[in-house]
CSV table of C-alpha atoms in Angstrom, one decimal:
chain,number,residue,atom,x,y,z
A,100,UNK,CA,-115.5,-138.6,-38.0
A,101,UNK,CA,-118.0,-141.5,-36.3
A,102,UNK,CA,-116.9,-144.9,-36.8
A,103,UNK,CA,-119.1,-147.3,-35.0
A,104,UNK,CA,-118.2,-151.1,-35.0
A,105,UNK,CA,-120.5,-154.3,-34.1
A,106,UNK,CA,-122.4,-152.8,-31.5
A,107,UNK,CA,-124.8,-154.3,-29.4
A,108,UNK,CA,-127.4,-152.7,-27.2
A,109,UNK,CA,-129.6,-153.0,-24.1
A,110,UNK,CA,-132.6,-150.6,-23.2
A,111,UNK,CA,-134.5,-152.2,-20.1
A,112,UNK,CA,-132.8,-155.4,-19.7
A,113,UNK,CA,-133.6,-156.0,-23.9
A,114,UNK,CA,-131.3,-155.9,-26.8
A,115,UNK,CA,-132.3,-153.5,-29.2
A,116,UNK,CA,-129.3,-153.2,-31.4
A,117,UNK,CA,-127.7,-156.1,-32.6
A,118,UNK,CA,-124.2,-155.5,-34.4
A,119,UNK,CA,-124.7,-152.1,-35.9
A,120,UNK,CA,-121.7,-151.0,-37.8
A,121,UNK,CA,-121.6,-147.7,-39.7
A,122,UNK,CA,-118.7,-145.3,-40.8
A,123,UNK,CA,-119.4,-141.3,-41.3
A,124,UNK,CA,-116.6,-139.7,-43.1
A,125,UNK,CA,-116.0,-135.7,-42.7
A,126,UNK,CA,-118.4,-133.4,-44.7
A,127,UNK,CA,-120.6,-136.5,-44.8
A,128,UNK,CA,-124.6,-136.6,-43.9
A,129,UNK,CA,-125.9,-140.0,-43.7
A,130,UNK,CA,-130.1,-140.2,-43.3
A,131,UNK,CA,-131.4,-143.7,-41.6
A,132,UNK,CA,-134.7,-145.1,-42.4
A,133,UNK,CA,-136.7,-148.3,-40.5
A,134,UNK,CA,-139.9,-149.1,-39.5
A,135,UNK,CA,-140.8,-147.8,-36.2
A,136,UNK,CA,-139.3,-149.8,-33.1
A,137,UNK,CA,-136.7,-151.0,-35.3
A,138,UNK,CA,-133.8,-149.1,-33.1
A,139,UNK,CA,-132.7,-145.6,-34.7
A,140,UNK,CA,-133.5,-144.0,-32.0
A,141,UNK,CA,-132.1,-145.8,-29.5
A,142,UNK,CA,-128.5,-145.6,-32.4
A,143,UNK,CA,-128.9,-142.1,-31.5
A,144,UNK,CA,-128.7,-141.8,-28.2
A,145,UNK,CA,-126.2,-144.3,-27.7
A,146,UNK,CA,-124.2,-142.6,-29.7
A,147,UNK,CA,-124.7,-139.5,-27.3
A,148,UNK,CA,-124.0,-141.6,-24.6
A,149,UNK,CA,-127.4,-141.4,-22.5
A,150,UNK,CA,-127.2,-144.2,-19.8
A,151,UNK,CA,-130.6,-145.7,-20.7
A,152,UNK,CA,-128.9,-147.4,-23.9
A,153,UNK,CA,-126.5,-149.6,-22.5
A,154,UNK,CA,-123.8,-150.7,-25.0
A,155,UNK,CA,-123.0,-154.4,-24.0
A,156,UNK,CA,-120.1,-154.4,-26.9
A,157,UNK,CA,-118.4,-153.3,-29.5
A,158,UNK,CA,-117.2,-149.2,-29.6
A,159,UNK,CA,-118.2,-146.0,-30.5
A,160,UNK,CA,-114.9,-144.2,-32.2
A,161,UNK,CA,-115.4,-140.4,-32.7
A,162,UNK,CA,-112.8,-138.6,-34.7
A,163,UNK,CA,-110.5,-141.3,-33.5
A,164,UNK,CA,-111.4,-141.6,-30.1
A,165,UNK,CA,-113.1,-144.2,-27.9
A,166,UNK,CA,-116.1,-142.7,-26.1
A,167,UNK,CA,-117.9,-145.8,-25.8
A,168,UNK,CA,-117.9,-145.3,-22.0
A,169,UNK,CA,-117.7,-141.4,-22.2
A,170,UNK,CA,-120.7,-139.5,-20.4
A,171,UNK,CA,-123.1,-137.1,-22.3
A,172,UNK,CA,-121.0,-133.9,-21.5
A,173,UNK,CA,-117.8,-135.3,-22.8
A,174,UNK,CA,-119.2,-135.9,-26.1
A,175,UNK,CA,-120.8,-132.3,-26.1
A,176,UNK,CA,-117.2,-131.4,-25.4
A,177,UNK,CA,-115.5,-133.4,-28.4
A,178,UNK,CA,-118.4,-131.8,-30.4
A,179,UNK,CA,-121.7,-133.9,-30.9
A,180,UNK,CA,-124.5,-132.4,-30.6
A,181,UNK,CA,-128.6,-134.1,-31.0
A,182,UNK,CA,-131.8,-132.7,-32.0
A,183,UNK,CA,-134.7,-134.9,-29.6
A,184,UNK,CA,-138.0,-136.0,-31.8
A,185,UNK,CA,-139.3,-135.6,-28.3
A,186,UNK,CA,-137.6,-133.1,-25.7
A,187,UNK,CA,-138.5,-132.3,-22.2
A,188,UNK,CA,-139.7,-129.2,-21.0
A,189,UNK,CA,-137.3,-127.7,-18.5
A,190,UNK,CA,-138.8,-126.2,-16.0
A,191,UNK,CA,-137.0,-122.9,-14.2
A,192,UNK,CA,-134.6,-122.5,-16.9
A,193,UNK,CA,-135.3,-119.6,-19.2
A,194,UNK,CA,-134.3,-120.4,-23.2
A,195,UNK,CA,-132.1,-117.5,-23.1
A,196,UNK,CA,-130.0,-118.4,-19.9
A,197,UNK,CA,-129.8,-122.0,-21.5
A,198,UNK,CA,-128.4,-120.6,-24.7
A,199,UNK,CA,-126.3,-118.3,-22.9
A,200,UNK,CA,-124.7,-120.9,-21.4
A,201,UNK,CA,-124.0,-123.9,-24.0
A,202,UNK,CA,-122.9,-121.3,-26.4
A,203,UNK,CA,-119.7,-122.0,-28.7
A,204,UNK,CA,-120.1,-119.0,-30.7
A,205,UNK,CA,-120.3,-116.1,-28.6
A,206,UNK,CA,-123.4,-114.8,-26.7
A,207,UNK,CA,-123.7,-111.6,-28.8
A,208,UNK,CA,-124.6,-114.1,-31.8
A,209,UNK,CA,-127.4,-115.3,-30.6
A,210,UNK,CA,-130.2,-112.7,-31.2
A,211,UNK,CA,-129.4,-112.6,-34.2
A,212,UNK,CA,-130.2,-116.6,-34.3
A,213,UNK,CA,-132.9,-116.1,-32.4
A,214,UNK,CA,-134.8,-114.0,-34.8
A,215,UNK,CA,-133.8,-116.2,-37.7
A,216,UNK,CA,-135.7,-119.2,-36.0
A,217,UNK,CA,-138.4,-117.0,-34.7
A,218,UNK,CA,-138.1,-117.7,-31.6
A,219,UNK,CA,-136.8,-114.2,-30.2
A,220,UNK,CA,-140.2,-113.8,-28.0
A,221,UNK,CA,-139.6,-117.1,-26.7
A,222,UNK,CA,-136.0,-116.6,-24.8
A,223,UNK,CA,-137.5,-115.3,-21.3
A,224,UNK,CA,-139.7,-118.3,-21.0
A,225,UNK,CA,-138.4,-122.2,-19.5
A,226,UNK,CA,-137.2,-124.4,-22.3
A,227,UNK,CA,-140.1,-125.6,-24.0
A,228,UNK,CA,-142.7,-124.8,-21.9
A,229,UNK,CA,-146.0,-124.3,-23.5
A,230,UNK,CA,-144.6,-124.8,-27.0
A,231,UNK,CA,-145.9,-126.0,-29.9
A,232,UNK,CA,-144.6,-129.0,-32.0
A,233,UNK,CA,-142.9,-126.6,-34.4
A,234,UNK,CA,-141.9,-124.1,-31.8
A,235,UNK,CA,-140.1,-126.9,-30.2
A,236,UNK,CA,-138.2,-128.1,-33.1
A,237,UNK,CA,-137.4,-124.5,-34.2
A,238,UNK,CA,-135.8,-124.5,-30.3
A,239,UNK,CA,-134.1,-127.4,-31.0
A,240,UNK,CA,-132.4,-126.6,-33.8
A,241,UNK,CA,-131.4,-122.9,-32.4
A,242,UNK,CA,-129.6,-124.7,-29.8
A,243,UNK,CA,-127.3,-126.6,-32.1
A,244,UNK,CA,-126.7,-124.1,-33.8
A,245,UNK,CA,-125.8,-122.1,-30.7
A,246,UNK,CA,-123.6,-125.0,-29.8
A,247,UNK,CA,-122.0,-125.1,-33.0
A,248,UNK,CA,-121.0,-129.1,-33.3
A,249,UNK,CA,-119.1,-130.6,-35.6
A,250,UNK,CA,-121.6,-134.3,-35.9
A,251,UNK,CA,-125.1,-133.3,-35.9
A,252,UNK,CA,-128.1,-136.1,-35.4
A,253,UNK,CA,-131.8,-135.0,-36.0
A,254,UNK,CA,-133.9,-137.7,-34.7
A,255,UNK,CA,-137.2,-137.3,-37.5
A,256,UNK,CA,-136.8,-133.3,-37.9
A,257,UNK,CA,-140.0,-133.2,-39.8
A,258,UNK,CA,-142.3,-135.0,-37.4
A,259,UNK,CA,-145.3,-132.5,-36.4
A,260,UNK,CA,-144.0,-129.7,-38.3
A,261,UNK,CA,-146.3,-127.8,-40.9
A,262,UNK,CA,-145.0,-126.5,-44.2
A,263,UNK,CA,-144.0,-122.9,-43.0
A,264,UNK,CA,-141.7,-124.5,-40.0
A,265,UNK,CA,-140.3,-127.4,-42.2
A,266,UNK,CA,-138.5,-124.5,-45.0
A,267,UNK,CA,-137.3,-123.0,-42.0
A,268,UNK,CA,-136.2,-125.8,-40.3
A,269,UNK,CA,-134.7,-127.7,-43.4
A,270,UNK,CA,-133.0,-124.4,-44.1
A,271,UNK,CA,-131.4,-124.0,-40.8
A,272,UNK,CA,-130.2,-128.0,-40.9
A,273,UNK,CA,-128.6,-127.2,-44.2
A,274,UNK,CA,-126.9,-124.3,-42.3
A,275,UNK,CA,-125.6,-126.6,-40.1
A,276,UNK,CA,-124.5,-129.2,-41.9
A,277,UNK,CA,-122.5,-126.9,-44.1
A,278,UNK,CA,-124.6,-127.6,-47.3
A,279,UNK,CA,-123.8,-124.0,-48.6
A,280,UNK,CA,-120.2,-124.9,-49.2
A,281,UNK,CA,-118.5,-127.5,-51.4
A,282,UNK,CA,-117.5,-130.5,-50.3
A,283,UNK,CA,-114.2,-130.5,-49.8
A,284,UNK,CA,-114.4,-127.7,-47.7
A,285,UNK,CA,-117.2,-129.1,-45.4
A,286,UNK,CA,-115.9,-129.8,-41.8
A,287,UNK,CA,-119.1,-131.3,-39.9
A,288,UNK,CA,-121.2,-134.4,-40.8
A,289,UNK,CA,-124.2,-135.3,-39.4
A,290,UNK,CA,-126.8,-138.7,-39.1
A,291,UNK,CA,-130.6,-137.6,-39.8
A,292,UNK,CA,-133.2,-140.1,-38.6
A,293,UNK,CA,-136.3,-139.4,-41.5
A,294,UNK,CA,-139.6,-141.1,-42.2
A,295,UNK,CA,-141.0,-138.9,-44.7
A,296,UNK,CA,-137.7,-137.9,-46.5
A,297,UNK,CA,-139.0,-134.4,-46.3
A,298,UNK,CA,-135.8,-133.2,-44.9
A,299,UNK,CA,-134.0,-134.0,-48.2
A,300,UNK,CA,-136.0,-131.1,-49.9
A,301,UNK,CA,-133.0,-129.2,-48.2
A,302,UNK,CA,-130.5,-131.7,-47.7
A,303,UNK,CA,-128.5,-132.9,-50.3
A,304,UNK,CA,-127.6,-136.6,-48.3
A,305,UNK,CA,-124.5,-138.8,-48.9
A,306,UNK,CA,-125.9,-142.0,-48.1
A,307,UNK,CA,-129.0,-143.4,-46.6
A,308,UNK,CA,-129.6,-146.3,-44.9
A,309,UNK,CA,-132.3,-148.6,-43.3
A,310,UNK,CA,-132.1,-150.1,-40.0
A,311,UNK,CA,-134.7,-152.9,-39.2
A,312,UNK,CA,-135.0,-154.8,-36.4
A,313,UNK,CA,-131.9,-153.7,-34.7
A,314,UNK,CA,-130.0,-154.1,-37.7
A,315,UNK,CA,-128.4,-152.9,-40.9
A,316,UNK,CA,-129.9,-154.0,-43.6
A,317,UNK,CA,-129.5,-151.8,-46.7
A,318,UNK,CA,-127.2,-148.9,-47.6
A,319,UNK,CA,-126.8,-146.8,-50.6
A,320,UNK,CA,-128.3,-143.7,-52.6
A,321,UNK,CA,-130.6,-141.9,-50.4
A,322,UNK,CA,-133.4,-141.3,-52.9
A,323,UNK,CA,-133.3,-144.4,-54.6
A,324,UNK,CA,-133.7,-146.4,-50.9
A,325,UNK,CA,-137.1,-143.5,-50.1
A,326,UNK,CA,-138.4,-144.4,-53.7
A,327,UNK,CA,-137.8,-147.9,-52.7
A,328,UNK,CA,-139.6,-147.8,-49.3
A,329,UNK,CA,-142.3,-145.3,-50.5
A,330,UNK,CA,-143.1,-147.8,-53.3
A,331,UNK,CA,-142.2,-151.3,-51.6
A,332,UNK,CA,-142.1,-150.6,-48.1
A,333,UNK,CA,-139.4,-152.3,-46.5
A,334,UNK,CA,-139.3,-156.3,-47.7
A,335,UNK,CA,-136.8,-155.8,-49.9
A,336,UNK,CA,-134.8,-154.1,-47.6
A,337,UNK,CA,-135.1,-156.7,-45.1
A,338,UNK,CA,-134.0,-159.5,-47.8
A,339,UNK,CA,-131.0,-157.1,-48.8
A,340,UNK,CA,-127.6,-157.8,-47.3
A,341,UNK,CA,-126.0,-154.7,-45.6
């Protein structure tokens, strides 16, 4: 579904990725690790196309086709879709209206959505306005699923979200990523961005991987890289080859 080869970002005149290559079969969730300011979020929005992550070479390939150069809405289109660690608050647009109008799957759907993420109460007022950390993800997450893409990326779903949120949440990421149903018969992948590894509690991952310094360093079982970092932090990641 993703195939990204030897690619090289700038953010502010600075290269942050150098080289990153990385293939994400269909059915597939991959979760990425890395110290912080190591690049994984920056991997993520490139791959979304937002202009401040300028790609100064090699290609972003998405179920076969080049959208290196493609802008935000086109990828939306093909069927990506991103969860932000930290989204803006949109002022003068109502939840509801926003939903209404990004949805893939029918706008008599999404109530019932709505009520599943708790966040029925919440459709009359601007896009996170006034929201708390786990109100916001719980937003974020009923938009995707209101979208309905086929390549999910959650940029650090657990990040300021209590115990209560996180089942939900994890629940409703599962959902997405078709974790009910066997693999053969899974359609849409997704890349999860995790410091904790909370999010595998609900997410049975295909591979993990840990980018450092703007660069891929390990790959491999998802737990057994966690139970690596958890007990070793990243050095031996960072003498690893990719």
């Amino acid at each position: 579904m993703l195939e990204i080869s030897n690619l090289h970002v700038e953010v502010g005149g600075r290269e942050v990725l150098h080289g990153v290559s990385l293939k994400i079969s269909d059915g597939e969730t991959h979760v990425l690790l890395g110290p912080n300011g190591s690049g994984k979020t920056t991997l993520l929005r490139t791959i979304m196309g937002f202009g401040s992550s300028r790609v100064t070479s090699g290609k972003i390939l998405f179920n076969g086709i080049d959208v290196t150069a493609k802008p935000v809405h086109e990828r939306a289109q093909l069927g990506m879709g991103i969860m932000f660690q930290r989204p803006p608050t949109i002022s003068g647009l109502k939840l509801g209206k926003f939903l209404n109008a990004t949805t893939k799957i029918g706008e008599e759907n999404i109530p019932e959505l709505a009520e599943r993420m708790h966040m029925t109460k919440f459709l009359d007022r601007d896009v996170n306005a006034g929201f708390s950390g786990g109100e916001i993800k719980r937003s974020e997450v009923l938009q995707l699923m209101v979208q309905n893409p086929s390549f999910v990326m959650l940029d650090e779903p657990e990040s300021g979200v209590d115990v209560e949120n996180m089942e939900l949440l994890g629940n409703a990421a599962a959902t997405l990523l078709e974790k009910d149903q066997h693999m053969i018969n899974r359609t849409k992948s997704g890349l999860i961005i995790t410091h904790t590894g909370y999010i595998l509690d609900y997410i049975e991952a295909d591979v993990g991987h840990v980018l450092i310094d703007g660069q891929m360093r390990c790959s491999g079982n998802p737990r057994e890289i966690l139970r690596s970092v958890k007990t070793s932090g990243y050095k031996e990641c960072i003498a690893c080859q990719k």
